Amino acid sequence: MRPEILYPFFAETVSLPGVGARIAANLEKVAGLRIIDLLWHLPVDIIDRRSGPALKDILFDQIVTLEITVGKHDPAPGKSKKPYRVWCHDDTGSIQLVFFHPRRDYILSQLPEGETRLISGKVEVYNGQLQMSHPDYMVAIEKRAEIPEIGPVYPLTAGVSGKVMARIINDAVKKAVILPEWLDQSLLKREKWPDWNSSLNNVHNPKSVDDVLSGSISRVRLAYDELLANQLALEIMRRQTKKKQGRIMVPSEKLVSQVLANLPYELTGAQKRTLVEIKQDMAEPSAMMRLLQGDVGSGKTVVALLAMLIAAENGSQAAILAPTEILARQHYVSLSKLVGNSDVNVGVLTGRDKGKSREKILDDLASGKIDILVGTHAIFQKDVNYHDLSMAVIDEQHRFGVEQRISLSAKGKSGVGMDILAMTATPIPRTLTLTVYGDMDVSRLDEKPPGRTPIDTRVMALNRIDEIISATQRAVSNGARVYWVCPLVEESEILDLAAAKERHRHLSQIFGERVGLVHGKMKPKEKDAVMMRFVAGDIDILVATTVIEVGVDVPEATVMIIEHAERFGLSQLHQLRGRVGRGGDKSTCLLLYGATLGATAKARLKIMRETEDGFIISEEDLKLRGAGEVLGTRQSGLPKFRIASMEDHNYLIPMARDDARLILEKDPDLASDRGKNLRILLYLFERDEGVKYLKSG
Ligand code: ADP
Ligand code: MG
């Protein structure tokens, strides 16, 4: 339950003076519905009204505050579309104030002829005449104080002017109740950070351009608060899972050695190191919570298998959860191959299994005949009972939510923590790992199995399409299978889809029947059917929007063509390129760019040419773009940060993490005075999911 002191922060913006339903709806588009959303809506620039030149010295497009004498009014006649003009002057020149659709009585009352006024706004030149349209301020000389010398400039939205936005946010800031300090005094001293309320005031009342930069101390303080809230929440969850009694699993090496003997290759150094980490986790009395991060093709499957074998050696069962039917079937095939004719039994269960065959699988699960079960979400449905499930592997973990993890965990013996090994093929930068996966221990498979031929990556202009098609014809006649990817993003979905369909039609004219199309608007069944035809080799060219399943393995596919590569994030390009280069044959990736490339796009495509290492690519991606875009926003699983910038504040993340660990070590239930203040912090940043696990304090 949210502490009372925070109620004003979470009140709706309509409770602010001058904010009606219409303005609130507009504010929601750019910030949010609640006062707190306005507080997190930070200025991007300042507006400086201190300049007050004589009219003859004005530079146009300048923001100025002028002392002028009001002259003649020139109202637009009748229904004319012409604006209402007011002539004004000082000793050195004249200026026109211009109003479109004004309320006449208002103008007359504000600008009485012959009076002196202060007006502030932006000066333009129109037909050689100085003019200012809709001044921001028009006040009598003695009311100069009403014109702020320096004010914030906020990102705007239609229907709310800069001036109104600044006024509303200023009102919102005034509603911010004084909050008790949750940061450590020595940290505040060392960093010279102001208290929370002062920081909030400072960021919304910038005094210079430096104050709106992410490095200003007030912003840094607020960013640290947010990162600390994030780390505390993760650490609370982590301690919660660790608290549950796990099982001590000691490898007997019986099954592991059988399977290792059957392996056609030697494990890489990274695979061995990761296995040691997993073994240690499993041997501990607490439950394992480990994330295995490794590029496509880095060999996660065999690591998962060996871990599951340890569970089997201890007489229990393991399950591996895949996001799609195809992936589950593929895992089943490769795991069956890997276990060979050892004493391990692998089974598979997906939504496709019905009737008798499903019953048989359920029986074998309940009796313990199946040691390792592969499948989709079907494996944790209600009527699925395990003999003794002790370990769950979750492949492509970002495709699942916490609820699915919990459902699967619930299939274990009651009161016993399930060992969880989550896997992801989306490498993310080290610093971000802490903000996303801070509740897990992380192993990195940062070494590829030997013997891979590097993918020949080229960057080409899309207008060389004829050459590209001839090259594709040569490749296809040599037996290659080709992915042809077209971008599809939500903002331009309809156009993008049309472009993909058009490309499919175009290629079909050249290549005939052997061209397929998959896109995100198709039903999963239809998509699967086309994918299966590509896997089987019934089609040579697969035109696809970015829906190509991560992890689907078509070793015969050796050409990846990506249209408008400049529109993709680096990590996305990396994921796509990872679809080829899986067999023994040399593979090619063509990155086609549509328009003239900007500097950033150029730099990105260059990195793609230079490296295939997903970890390096993710670090570069972070440098070139914001964190929100690092993984392609949709599949990122990145928490949303309102203030902290992953590029500029990432040095704070390890600090926040150490802080969080120390805090909870000393005060596990956040019951001390500072602990209570930290609870307020968690609620303030809406990271309160974890608070329910703390003893009420
Ligand atoms: P991931 O799931 O991480 O994308 P996989 O587990 O599917 O990768 O492995 C990719 C390929 O590499 C598979 O064909 C697998 O047999 C092979 N492989 C895995 N480990 C090794 C190794 N140590 N040496 C050689 N090949 C390996
Ligand atoms: Mg895999």
XYZ file of C-alpha atoms and ligand atoms in Angstrom:
725
model
C 0.000 0.000 0.000
C 1.291 3.373 -1.036
C 2.284 5.546 1.948
C 0.003 8.489 2.571
C 2.778 11.022 2.185
C 2.894 10.116 -1.511
C -0.812 10.568 -2.231
C -0.361 14.099 -3.637
C 2.221 12.778 -6.106
C -0.143 10.246 -7.548
C -3.149 12.560 -7.801
C -4.338 13.099 -11.366
C -3.220 16.155 -13.260
C -6.833 17.339 -13.572
C -6.619 18.264 -9.898
C -4.170 21.038 -10.832
C -5.526 24.552 -11.397
C -6.331 25.252 -15.029
C -6.084 21.618 -16.101
C -9.333 20.324 -17.536
C -10.072 17.028 -19.202
C -8.824 18.237 -22.577
C -5.454 19.477 -21.347
C -5.077 16.397 -19.149
C -5.581 14.186 -22.179
C -2.881 16.109 -24.036
C -0.529 15.936 -21.072
C -1.063 12.205 -20.929
C 0.332 11.887 -24.424
C 3.645 13.473 -23.558
C 4.048 12.763 -19.829
C 1.253 10.903 -18.110
C -1.971 11.210 -16.213
C -0.613 11.880 -12.754
C 1.275 14.669 -11.071
C 4.304 12.441 -10.612
C 4.457 12.044 -14.406
C 4.767 15.793 -14.741
C 7.547 15.865 -12.155
C 9.487 13.351 -14.240
C 8.888 15.395 -17.376
C 12.182 17.268 -17.414
C 13.128 20.383 -19.353
C 15.326 19.949 -22.399
C 16.430 23.552 -22.699
C 16.103 26.961 -21.104
C 14.437 30.087 -22.313
C 16.344 33.219 -21.387
C 14.301 36.428 -21.347
C 17.002 38.657 -19.885
C 17.900 40.281 -23.166
C 16.124 43.658 -23.601
C 17.685 45.436 -26.555
C 16.490 48.635 -28.211
C 14.378 47.806 -31.272
C 17.093 48.939 -33.674
C 19.582 46.466 -32.157
C 17.376 43.370 -32.316
C 18.613 40.232 -33.963
C 15.707 38.279 -35.282
C 14.636 34.929 -33.963
C 15.751 36.171 -30.596
C 13.828 35.824 -27.334
C 13.609 39.287 -25.825
C 11.764 41.305 -23.233
C 11.002 44.741 -24.660
C 9.830 47.942 -23.075
C 7.551 49.528 -25.689
C 4.815 52.084 -26.088
C 1.534 50.808 -27.476
C 0.394 52.539 -30.660
C -2.507 52.026 -33.025
C -4.598 48.875 -33.176
C -5.294 47.437 -36.578
C -8.003 44.807 -36.096
C -8.639 42.485 -38.992
C -11.812 43.577 -40.732
C -14.883 41.377 -40.325
C -14.439 37.741 -41.241
C -11.047 38.219 -42.903
C -8.360 35.647 -42.174
C -5.889 38.465 -41.591
C -4.481 38.780 -38.110
C -5.093 41.525 -35.604
C -2.088 43.822 -35.447
C -0.960 46.280 -32.816
C 1.717 48.809 -33.682
C 4.257 49.491 -30.927
C 7.468 51.471 -30.764
C 10.373 52.647 -28.667
C 12.735 55.588 -29.349
C 14.651 53.613 -31.954
C 12.100 51.770 -34.052
C 8.783 49.990 -34.369
C 7.427 46.486 -33.992
C 4.104 44.858 -34.783
C 2.402 42.536 -32.314
C 0.415 39.988 -34.254
C -2.549 37.932 -33.070
C -4.473 35.302 -34.939
C -8.121 34.838 -33.932
C -7.772 36.978 -30.801
C -10.461 37.932 -28.349
C -10.657 41.610 -29.195
C -11.712 42.873 -25.776
C -8.765 41.016 -24.283
C -6.271 42.682 -26.611
C -7.831 46.078 -25.991
C -7.607 45.670 -22.233
C -4.051 44.333 -22.296
C -2.649 46.886 -24.716
C -4.296 50.281 -24.214
C -3.064 52.777 -26.780
C -0.443 55.188 -25.420
C 0.583 53.015 -22.431
C 4.023 51.559 -21.847
C 4.246 47.769 -21.607
C 6.779 45.020 -21.147
C 6.352 42.318 -23.736
C 8.337 39.124 -23.961
C 8.541 36.610 -26.749
C 10.276 35.728 -29.958
C 11.004 38.428 -32.517
C 10.759 37.707 -36.216
C 11.111 39.785 -39.334
C 8.291 39.747 -41.862
C 8.558 41.831 -45.040
C 11.321 43.865 -43.425
C 9.162 44.662 -40.411
C 9.957 43.458 -36.888
C 7.090 41.501 -35.432
C 6.205 39.305 -32.521
C 3.249 36.980 -32.762
C 1.387 36.044 -29.615
C 3.847 37.407 -27.032
C 4.358 35.093 -24.059
C 3.997 37.989 -21.632
C 2.439 41.459 -21.839
C 2.569 43.272 -18.499
C 2.731 46.763 -17.055
C 6.217 48.077 -16.172
C 5.753 47.635 -12.431
C 4.902 43.953 -12.910
C 8.293 42.999 -14.323
C 8.608 40.278 -11.682
C 5.842 38.324 -13.422
C 8.167 37.627 -16.321
C 10.626 34.900 -15.387
C 14.149 35.788 -16.437
C 15.075 32.218 -17.203
C 12.545 29.449 -17.620
C 12.479 25.785 -18.542
C 11.623 24.513 -22.010
C 9.718 21.232 -21.930
C 9.062 18.692 -24.644
C 5.614 19.651 -25.882
C 2.542 18.047 -27.317
C -0.258 19.436 -29.454
C -2.722 21.486 -27.464
C -0.383 22.616 -24.679
C 1.807 25.630 -25.336
C 5.267 26.023 -23.839
C 4.069 28.658 -21.465
C 1.107 26.612 -20.256
C 3.257 23.507 -19.855
C 5.767 25.446 -17.757
C 2.996 26.886 -15.608
C 1.331 23.502 -15.042
C 4.577 21.777 -14.170
C 5.481 24.618 -11.871
C 2.173 24.034 -10.076
C 2.905 20.315 -9.950
C 6.314 20.926 -8.402
C 4.652 23.041 -5.740
C 2.547 20.010 -4.788
C 5.651 17.965 -4.035
C 5.527 17.340 -0.305
C 8.865 17.393 1.522
C 10.079 13.798 1.622
C 12.400 12.363 4.244
C 15.975 11.564 3.167
C 16.567 7.966 2.108
C 20.142 8.328 0.944
C 23.111 7.832 3.182
C 24.408 11.109 4.634
C 28.022 10.317 3.829
C 27.114 9.599 0.205
C 25.266 12.916 -0.053
C 28.269 14.726 1.384
C 30.731 12.980 -0.847
C 28.763 13.621 -4.027
C 27.569 17.065 -2.886
C 24.030 16.086 -3.815
C 21.150 18.284 -2.685
C 18.193 16.730 -0.879
C 15.384 15.260 -2.980
C 13.016 18.224 -2.920
C 15.772 20.711 -3.722
C 16.913 18.498 -6.563
C 13.409 18.392 -7.962
C 13.108 22.165 -7.699
C 16.480 22.670 -9.327
C 15.805 20.489 -12.333
C 12.556 22.327 -13.040
C 14.038 25.775 -12.456
C 17.225 25.724 -14.482
C 19.437 28.772 -14.123
C 21.700 27.993 -17.043
C 21.946 25.567 -19.925
C 24.202 23.360 -17.813
C 21.295 22.730 -15.483
C 19.329 20.869 -18.128
C 22.179 18.489 -18.931
C 22.055 14.961 -17.568
C 25.280 15.627 -15.669
C 23.880 18.382 -13.441
C 24.116 17.303 -9.827
C 20.402 17.580 -9.223
C 19.637 15.326 -12.160
C 22.319 12.914 -11.098
C 20.796 12.744 -7.636
C 17.345 11.972 -9.027
C 18.788 9.429 -11.450
C 20.583 7.735 -8.586
C 17.335 7.562 -6.618
C 15.660 5.843 -9.523
C 18.490 3.376 -10.029
C 18.587 2.653 -6.319
C 14.850 1.936 -6.330
C 15.377 -0.437 -9.248
C 18.264 -2.229 -7.543
C 16.471 -2.464 -4.213
C 13.444 -4.045 -5.888
C 15.622 -6.570 -7.703
C 17.609 -7.347 -4.585
C 14.441 -7.893 -2.556
C 13.190 -10.366 -5.194
C 16.544 -12.053 -5.288
C 16.707 -12.486 -1.526
C 13.169 -13.805 -1.647
C 14.024 -16.621 -4.075
C 17.250 -17.375 -2.246
C 15.364 -17.697 1.009
C 13.369 -20.671 -0.216
C 15.045 -23.904 0.602
C 16.455 -25.464 -2.537
C 17.874 -28.933 -2.931
C 21.443 -29.972 -2.722
C 22.269 -31.550 -6.057
C 25.642 -33.175 -6.225
C 26.689 -34.511 -9.600
C 27.433 -38.225 -9.607
C 28.862 -37.772 -13.108
C 27.090 -40.981 -14.107
C 24.897 -39.515 -16.822
C 27.068 -36.479 -17.471
C 30.057 -38.615 -18.328
C 27.975 -40.835 -20.615
C 26.776 -37.831 -22.563
C 30.156 -36.106 -22.602
C 31.690 -39.259 -24.044
C 29.066 -39.145 -26.789
C 29.763 -35.475 -27.689
C 31.384 -35.003 -31.086
C 33.308 -31.983 -29.800
C 35.164 -30.572 -26.816
C 33.363 -27.992 -24.657
C 34.617 -24.433 -25.069
C 36.317 -22.674 -22.174
C 33.221 -20.541 -21.640
C 30.951 -23.595 -21.565
C 33.194 -25.297 -18.991
C 33.359 -22.171 -16.826
C 29.597 -21.771 -16.970
C 29.057 -25.392 -16.000
C 31.252 -24.945 -12.963
C 29.120 -21.964 -11.935
C 25.932 -23.953 -12.427
C 27.264 -26.939 -10.485
C 28.135 -24.692 -7.576
C 24.639 -23.211 -7.563
C 23.050 -26.633 -7.645
C 25.209 -27.960 -4.847
C 24.102 -25.150 -2.582
C 21.097 -25.526 -0.316
C 19.378 -22.499 -1.848
C 17.614 -22.551 -5.200
C 19.523 -21.636 -8.343
C 18.552 -18.430 -10.129
C 20.969 -18.110 -13.005
C 20.848 -16.416 -16.365
C 22.885 -17.831 -19.195
C 23.606 -15.069 -21.663
C 25.152 -16.141 -24.923
C 25.003 -15.214 -28.533
C 23.174 -17.272 -31.075
C 25.343 -20.313 -31.737
C 27.420 -19.957 -28.597
C 26.323 -23.418 -27.484
C 23.766 -22.861 -24.753
C 21.827 -26.049 -25.466
C 24.521 -28.455 -24.402
C 25.173 -26.442 -21.241
C 21.477 -26.597 -20.375
C 21.460 -30.318 -21.048
C 24.440 -31.032 -18.795
C 22.820 -28.992 -16.037
C 19.571 -30.935 -16.440
C 21.502 -34.174 -16.271
C 22.738 -33.248 -12.825
C 19.105 -33.005 -11.754
C 18.449 -36.391 -13.363
C 21.477 -37.939 -11.656
C 19.926 -36.918 -8.381
C 16.763 -38.808 -9.217
C 14.664 -35.798 -10.130
C 13.340 -34.317 -13.361
C 14.097 -31.230 -15.409
C 12.035 -29.345 -17.964
C 12.996 -26.947 -20.696
C 10.494 -24.335 -21.791
C 10.653 -22.881 -25.308
C 8.587 -19.983 -26.642
C 7.283 -21.700 -29.776
C 6.306 -25.091 -31.080
C 9.096 -25.091 -33.670
C 11.754 -24.268 -31.126
C 10.488 -26.929 -28.760
C 10.597 -29.571 -31.504
C 14.076 -28.448 -32.494
C 15.305 -28.686 -28.937
C 13.797 -32.119 -28.680
C 15.658 -33.281 -31.773
C 19.020 -31.855 -30.708
C 18.720 -33.046 -27.099
C 17.755 -36.543 -28.228
C 20.811 -36.584 -30.458
C 23.061 -35.371 -27.660
C 21.889 -37.966 -25.113
C 22.310 -40.678 -27.719
C 21.760 -44.106 -26.206
C 22.654 -43.120 -22.658
C 20.267 -43.906 -19.807
C 18.493 -40.572 -20.127
C 14.914 -40.287 -21.286
C 13.878 -37.128 -23.085
C 10.226 -36.350 -23.830
C 8.413 -33.557 -25.603
C 5.051 -31.946 -24.898
C 3.452 -29.108 -26.825
C -0.044 -27.902 -27.633
C 0.003 -30.215 -30.610
C 0.010 -33.345 -28.464
C -3.554 -34.499 -27.934
C -5.475 -37.568 -26.855
C -3.606 -40.856 -26.410
C -0.097 -39.585 -27.136
C -0.553 -36.780 -24.631
C -1.837 -39.197 -21.995
C 1.169 -41.415 -22.495
C 3.526 -38.472 -21.976
C 1.651 -37.395 -18.854
C 1.872 -40.935 -17.472
C 5.605 -41.112 -18.109
C 6.055 -37.758 -16.439
C 4.091 -38.759 -13.375
C 5.908 -42.055 -13.028
C 9.307 -40.424 -13.463
C 10.117 -42.349 -16.633
C 10.822 -39.094 -18.451
C 13.936 -37.398 -17.036
C 13.900 -34.336 -19.237
C 10.792 -32.776 -20.720
C 10.976 -30.299 -23.577
C 7.989 -28.185 -24.498
C 5.989 -25.024 -24.778
C 3.732 -23.533 -22.119
C 1.841 -26.853 -22.369
C 4.348 -28.243 -19.872
C 2.932 -26.308 -16.940
C -0.752 -26.703 -17.662
C -2.997 -27.692 -14.827
C -3.268 -31.428 -15.466
C 0.450 -31.913 -16.024
C 1.953 -33.631 -12.997
C 5.572 -34.421 -12.505
C 7.076 -37.194 -10.449
C 9.660 -34.813 -9.048
C 10.496 -31.713 -11.052
C 13.467 -29.887 -9.555
C 14.814 -27.792 -12.378
C 13.417 -25.533 -15.055
C 15.338 -24.190 -18.016
C 13.693 -21.243 -19.714
C 14.910 -20.624 -23.242
C 14.627 -17.120 -24.712
C 13.624 -15.965 -21.304
C 12.630 -12.449 -22.398
C 9.704 -14.024 -24.225
C 8.198 -15.125 -20.942
C 6.880 -13.240 -17.969
C 7.400 -13.757 -14.286
C 3.995 -15.495 -14.052
C 5.118 -18.267 -16.353
C 8.254 -18.734 -14.306
C 6.079 -19.001 -11.215
C 3.635 -21.445 -12.855
C 6.502 -23.682 -13.814
C 8.080 -23.414 -10.381
C 4.770 -24.464 -8.847
C 5.164 -27.873 -10.509
C 7.961 -28.726 -8.095
C 7.632 -30.249 -4.635
C 5.756 -27.862 -2.402
C 7.850 -25.603 -0.235
C 10.995 -26.377 -2.185
C 12.608 -23.802 -4.428
C 13.013 -24.804 -8.051
C 16.409 -24.453 -9.682
C 15.984 -21.998 -12.541
C 18.314 -21.597 -15.473
C 17.149 -18.830 -17.787
C 18.756 -18.437 -21.186
C 18.854 -15.529 -23.560
C 20.484 -14.995 -26.922
C 20.172 -11.251 -26.596
C 23.459 -10.030 -25.242
C 23.085 -6.805 -23.370
C 25.782 -4.478 -22.062
C 27.269 -5.386 -18.733
C 25.937 -2.331 -16.925
C 22.434 -2.945 -18.187
C 22.583 -6.556 -17.080
C 22.413 -5.238 -13.547
C 19.258 -3.251 -14.183
C 17.457 -6.032 -16.042
C 18.699 -9.222 -14.478
C 19.847 -7.917 -11.121
C 17.769 -10.587 -9.394
C 19.784 -13.365 -11.031
C 23.345 -14.537 -11.164
C 24.675 -14.185 -14.657
C 26.925 -16.448 -16.698
C 28.183 -15.303 -20.064
C 29.046 -17.591 -22.938
C 31.412 -15.146 -24.549
C 33.323 -17.593 -26.701
C 32.043 -19.261 -29.820
C 32.704 -22.906 -30.617
C 35.700 -23.177 -32.918
C 35.559 -23.748 -36.639
C 32.948 -21.198 -37.618
C 33.485 -19.446 -40.922
C 32.998 -15.736 -40.391
C 29.963 -14.270 -42.144
C 30.890 -12.068 -45.071
C 29.035 -8.844 -44.262
C 28.618 -6.140 -46.882
C 26.938 -2.782 -46.921
C 25.312 -1.734 -50.202
C 22.919 0.875 -51.533
C 19.429 -0.470 -52.164
C 19.401 1.106 -55.616
C 21.799 -1.626 -56.733
C 18.873 -4.030 -56.445
C 19.437 -5.516 -59.914
C 22.962 -6.617 -59.033
C 21.694 -7.947 -55.744
C 19.017 -9.990 -57.457
C 21.485 -11.469 -59.937
C 23.752 -12.411 -57.045
C 20.771 -13.997 -55.321
C 19.977 -15.970 -58.460
C 23.530 -17.313 -58.542
C 23.389 -18.241 -54.868
C 20.014 -19.981 -55.195
C 21.125 -21.952 -58.240
C 24.055 -23.150 -56.119
C 21.583 -24.446 -53.549
C 21.619 -21.569 -51.066
C 18.579 -20.648 -49.024
C 17.987 -16.939 -48.573
C 16.353 -14.806 -45.898
C 15.134 -11.503 -47.286
C 14.160 -9.189 -44.449
C 12.037 -6.058 -44.790
C 11.549 -3.665 -41.884
C 8.205 -3.357 -40.180
C 7.684 -0.931 -37.348
C 4.474 0.071 -35.673
C 4.580 3.717 -36.716
C 4.606 2.914 -40.402
C 3.103 -0.546 -40.216
C 0.765 -0.302 -43.171
C 3.360 1.101 -45.572
C 5.977 -1.347 -44.353
C 3.694 -4.318 -44.774
C 2.835 -3.170 -48.270
C 6.539 -2.872 -49.078
C 7.227 -6.394 -47.826
C 4.331 -7.801 -49.868
C 5.544 -5.879 -52.898
C 9.029 -7.321 -52.490
C 7.533 -10.792 -52.237
C 5.544 -10.213 -55.447
C 8.595 -8.826 -57.210
C 10.802 -11.768 -56.226
C 8.052 -14.244 -57.096
C 8.027 -12.860 -60.638
C 11.707 -13.715 -60.889
C 11.972 -16.864 -58.807
C 8.506 -18.283 -59.264
C 6.865 -20.487 -56.653
C 9.906 -20.907 -54.473
C 9.499 -17.637 -52.603
C 7.607 -17.446 -49.311
C 6.397 -14.602 -47.136
C 6.019 -14.371 -43.369
C 4.994 -11.272 -41.515
C 3.753 -10.285 -38.091
C 0.128 -9.930 -39.140
C -0.147 -13.629 -40.012
C -1.635 -16.155 -37.632
C 0.983 -18.230 -35.784
C -0.198 -21.372 -37.591
C 0.235 -19.788 -41.022
C 3.636 -18.429 -40.045
C 4.747 -21.823 -38.798
C 3.603 -23.464 -42.026
C 5.689 -21.120 -44.185
C 8.682 -21.475 -41.847
C 8.400 -25.248 -42.065
C 8.453 -25.083 -45.870
C 11.641 -23.034 -45.666
C 13.168 -25.473 -43.170
C 12.247 -28.366 -45.478
C 13.699 -26.628 -48.523
C 10.408 -26.315 -50.396
C 11.103 -22.633 -50.778
C 14.459 -20.981 -51.414
C 13.740 -17.400 -50.490
C 11.888 -16.362 -47.386
C 10.734 -12.761 -47.431
C 10.118 -11.796 -43.843
C 9.455 -8.860 -41.648
C 11.418 -9.151 -38.438
C 9.282 -11.996 -37.149
C 11.810 -14.683 -38.036
C 11.911 -16.778 -34.928
C 14.941 -16.324 -32.760
C 16.634 -19.663 -32.412
C 15.104 -21.389 -35.413
C 17.844 -23.302 -37.049
C 18.042 -23.643 -40.826
C 21.656 -24.632 -41.412
C 21.157 -24.515 -45.191
C 20.320 -20.809 -45.060
C 23.491 -18.979 -46.027
C 22.336 -15.622 -47.325
C 20.759 -12.866 -45.242
C 19.578 -9.787 -47.079
C 18.292 -6.915 -44.981
C 16.510 -4.061 -46.691
C 16.714 -0.651 -45.089
C 19.290 -1.875 -42.645
C 19.620 1.734 -41.467
C 16.204 1.423 -39.867
C 17.188 -1.455 -37.599
C 18.902 -1.322 -34.235
C 22.368 -2.832 -34.073
C 21.322 -5.671 -31.851
C 18.426 -6.437 -34.131
C 20.765 -6.599 -37.111
C 22.999 -8.860 -35.098
C 20.103 -11.172 -34.231
C 19.042 -11.325 -37.848
C 22.517 -12.004 -39.129
C 22.750 -14.815 -36.605
C 20.122 -16.686 -38.647
C 22.851 -17.569 -41.155
C 26.316 -19.008 -40.729
C 24.949 -22.009 -38.861
C 26.057 -24.747 -41.191
C 29.509 -25.480 -42.556
C 29.087 -23.314 -45.649
C 30.304 -19.772 -45.995
C 27.536 -17.274 -45.401
C 26.850 -13.775 -46.614
C 24.946 -10.905 -45.095
C 23.964 -7.939 -47.248
C 22.949 -4.787 -45.437
C 21.048 -2.619 -47.887
C 20.517 1.018 -47.093
C 17.790 3.096 -48.643
C 18.538 6.749 -48.230
C 21.726 8.697 -47.770
C 23.162 7.555 -44.480
C 23.564 9.811 -41.462
C 26.723 9.618 -39.356
C 25.192 7.352 -36.724
C 23.698 4.955 -39.238
C 27.027 4.778 -41.008
C 28.837 4.046 -37.760
C 26.344 1.307 -36.942
C 26.673 -0.488 -40.238
C 30.447 -0.223 -39.942
C 30.375 -2.012 -36.595
C 28.315 -4.770 -38.187
C 31.030 -5.241 -40.771
C 33.769 -5.285 -38.178
C 32.530 -7.714 -35.564
C 30.229 -10.656 -34.941
C 30.546 -10.524 -31.177
C 27.135 -9.790 -29.715
C 28.543 -8.411 -26.488
C 30.716 -5.878 -28.307
C 27.802 -4.978 -30.570
C 25.511 -4.400 -27.616
C 28.042 -2.104 -25.940
C 28.452 -0.118 -29.159
C 24.704 0.009 -29.593
C 24.365 1.529 -26.165
C 26.928 4.168 -27.065
C 25.259 5.068 -30.335
C 21.652 4.951 -29.263
C 19.731 5.133 -26.045
C 19.137 2.130 -23.848
C 15.481 2.039 -24.772
C 16.502 1.208 -28.283
C 19.336 -1.126 -27.530
C 17.443 -4.297 -28.137
C 14.641 -3.053 -30.250
C 12.246 -1.711 -27.688
C 9.663 -4.415 -27.871
C 11.718 -7.416 -26.952
C 14.109 -5.668 -24.650
C 12.495 -6.402 -21.299
C 14.326 -3.325 -20.103
C 12.676 -1.572 -17.211
C 11.467 1.889 -18.004
C 13.548 4.638 -16.491
C 12.038 8.063 -16.201
C 15.112 10.042 -15.269
C 18.160 7.821 -15.353
C 19.796 7.733 -18.757
C 21.535 4.473 -19.543
C 24.216 6.266 -21.530
C 24.945 9.088 -19.141
C 24.230 7.604 -15.746
C 25.334 4.025 -16.155
C 28.329 4.604 -13.891
C 25.795 4.982 -11.087
C 24.365 1.490 -11.563
C 27.099 -0.493 -9.795
C 27.032 2.087 -6.991
C 23.293 1.665 -6.597
C 23.610 -2.090 -6.641
C 26.261 -2.154 -3.896
C 24.194 0.302 -1.924
C 21.076 -1.887 -2.270
C 22.903 -5.029 -1.185
C 24.415 -3.334 1.829
C 21.110 -1.797 2.859
C 19.241 -5.112 2.766
C 22.030 -6.968 4.469
C 21.830 -4.633 7.441
C 18.091 -4.124 7.331
C 16.450 -6.995 5.419
C 12.899 -5.818 6.045
C 13.545 -2.110 5.636
C 12.330 -1.609 9.187
C 14.811 0.983 10.434
C 14.125 4.709 10.118
C 16.140 4.876 6.930
C 14.511 1.647 5.779
C 11.102 3.255 6.102
C 12.274 6.160 3.994
C 13.578 3.723 1.414
C 10.130 2.168 1.227
C 8.863 5.606 0.262
C 11.503 5.686 -2.461
C 10.309 2.328 -3.815
C 6.733 3.551 -3.991
C 7.760 6.867 -5.476
C 9.373 5.091 -8.420
C 6.651 2.449 -8.526
C 9.071 -0.346 -7.828
C 6.950 -1.626 -5.039
C 6.267 -5.165 -6.328
C 8.889 -6.410 -3.908
C 7.674 -4.589 -0.827
C 5.018 -7.225 -0.183
C 7.798 -9.691 0.549
C 9.100 -7.558 3.385
C 7.705 -7.858 6.882
C 5.299 -4.991 7.383
C 7.133 -2.197 9.101
P 22.644 -21.510 -28.975
O 21.454 -22.229 -28.397
O 23.487 -20.878 -27.940
O 22.280 -20.584 -30.060
P 23.390 -24.122 -29.781
O 23.388 -24.728 -28.463
O 22.232 -24.384 -30.665
O 23.597 -22.570 -29.649
O 24.742 -24.519 -30.525
C 25.010 -24.085 -31.818
C 25.789 -25.137 -32.561
O 27.091 -25.256 -32.014
C 25.166 -26.507 -32.464
O 25.201 -27.069 -33.748
C 26.068 -27.268 -31.515
O 26.120 -28.643 -31.827
C 27.414 -26.626 -31.730
N 28.292 -26.634 -30.553
C 27.948 -26.359 -29.275
N 29.024 -26.406 -28.468
C 30.084 -26.711 -29.254
C 31.486 -26.909 -29.004
N 32.004 -26.773 -27.783
N 32.267 -27.203 -30.062
C 31.757 -27.318 -31.310
N 30.451 -27.156 -31.591
C 29.620 -26.860 -30.597
Mg 19.334 -22.053 -28.530
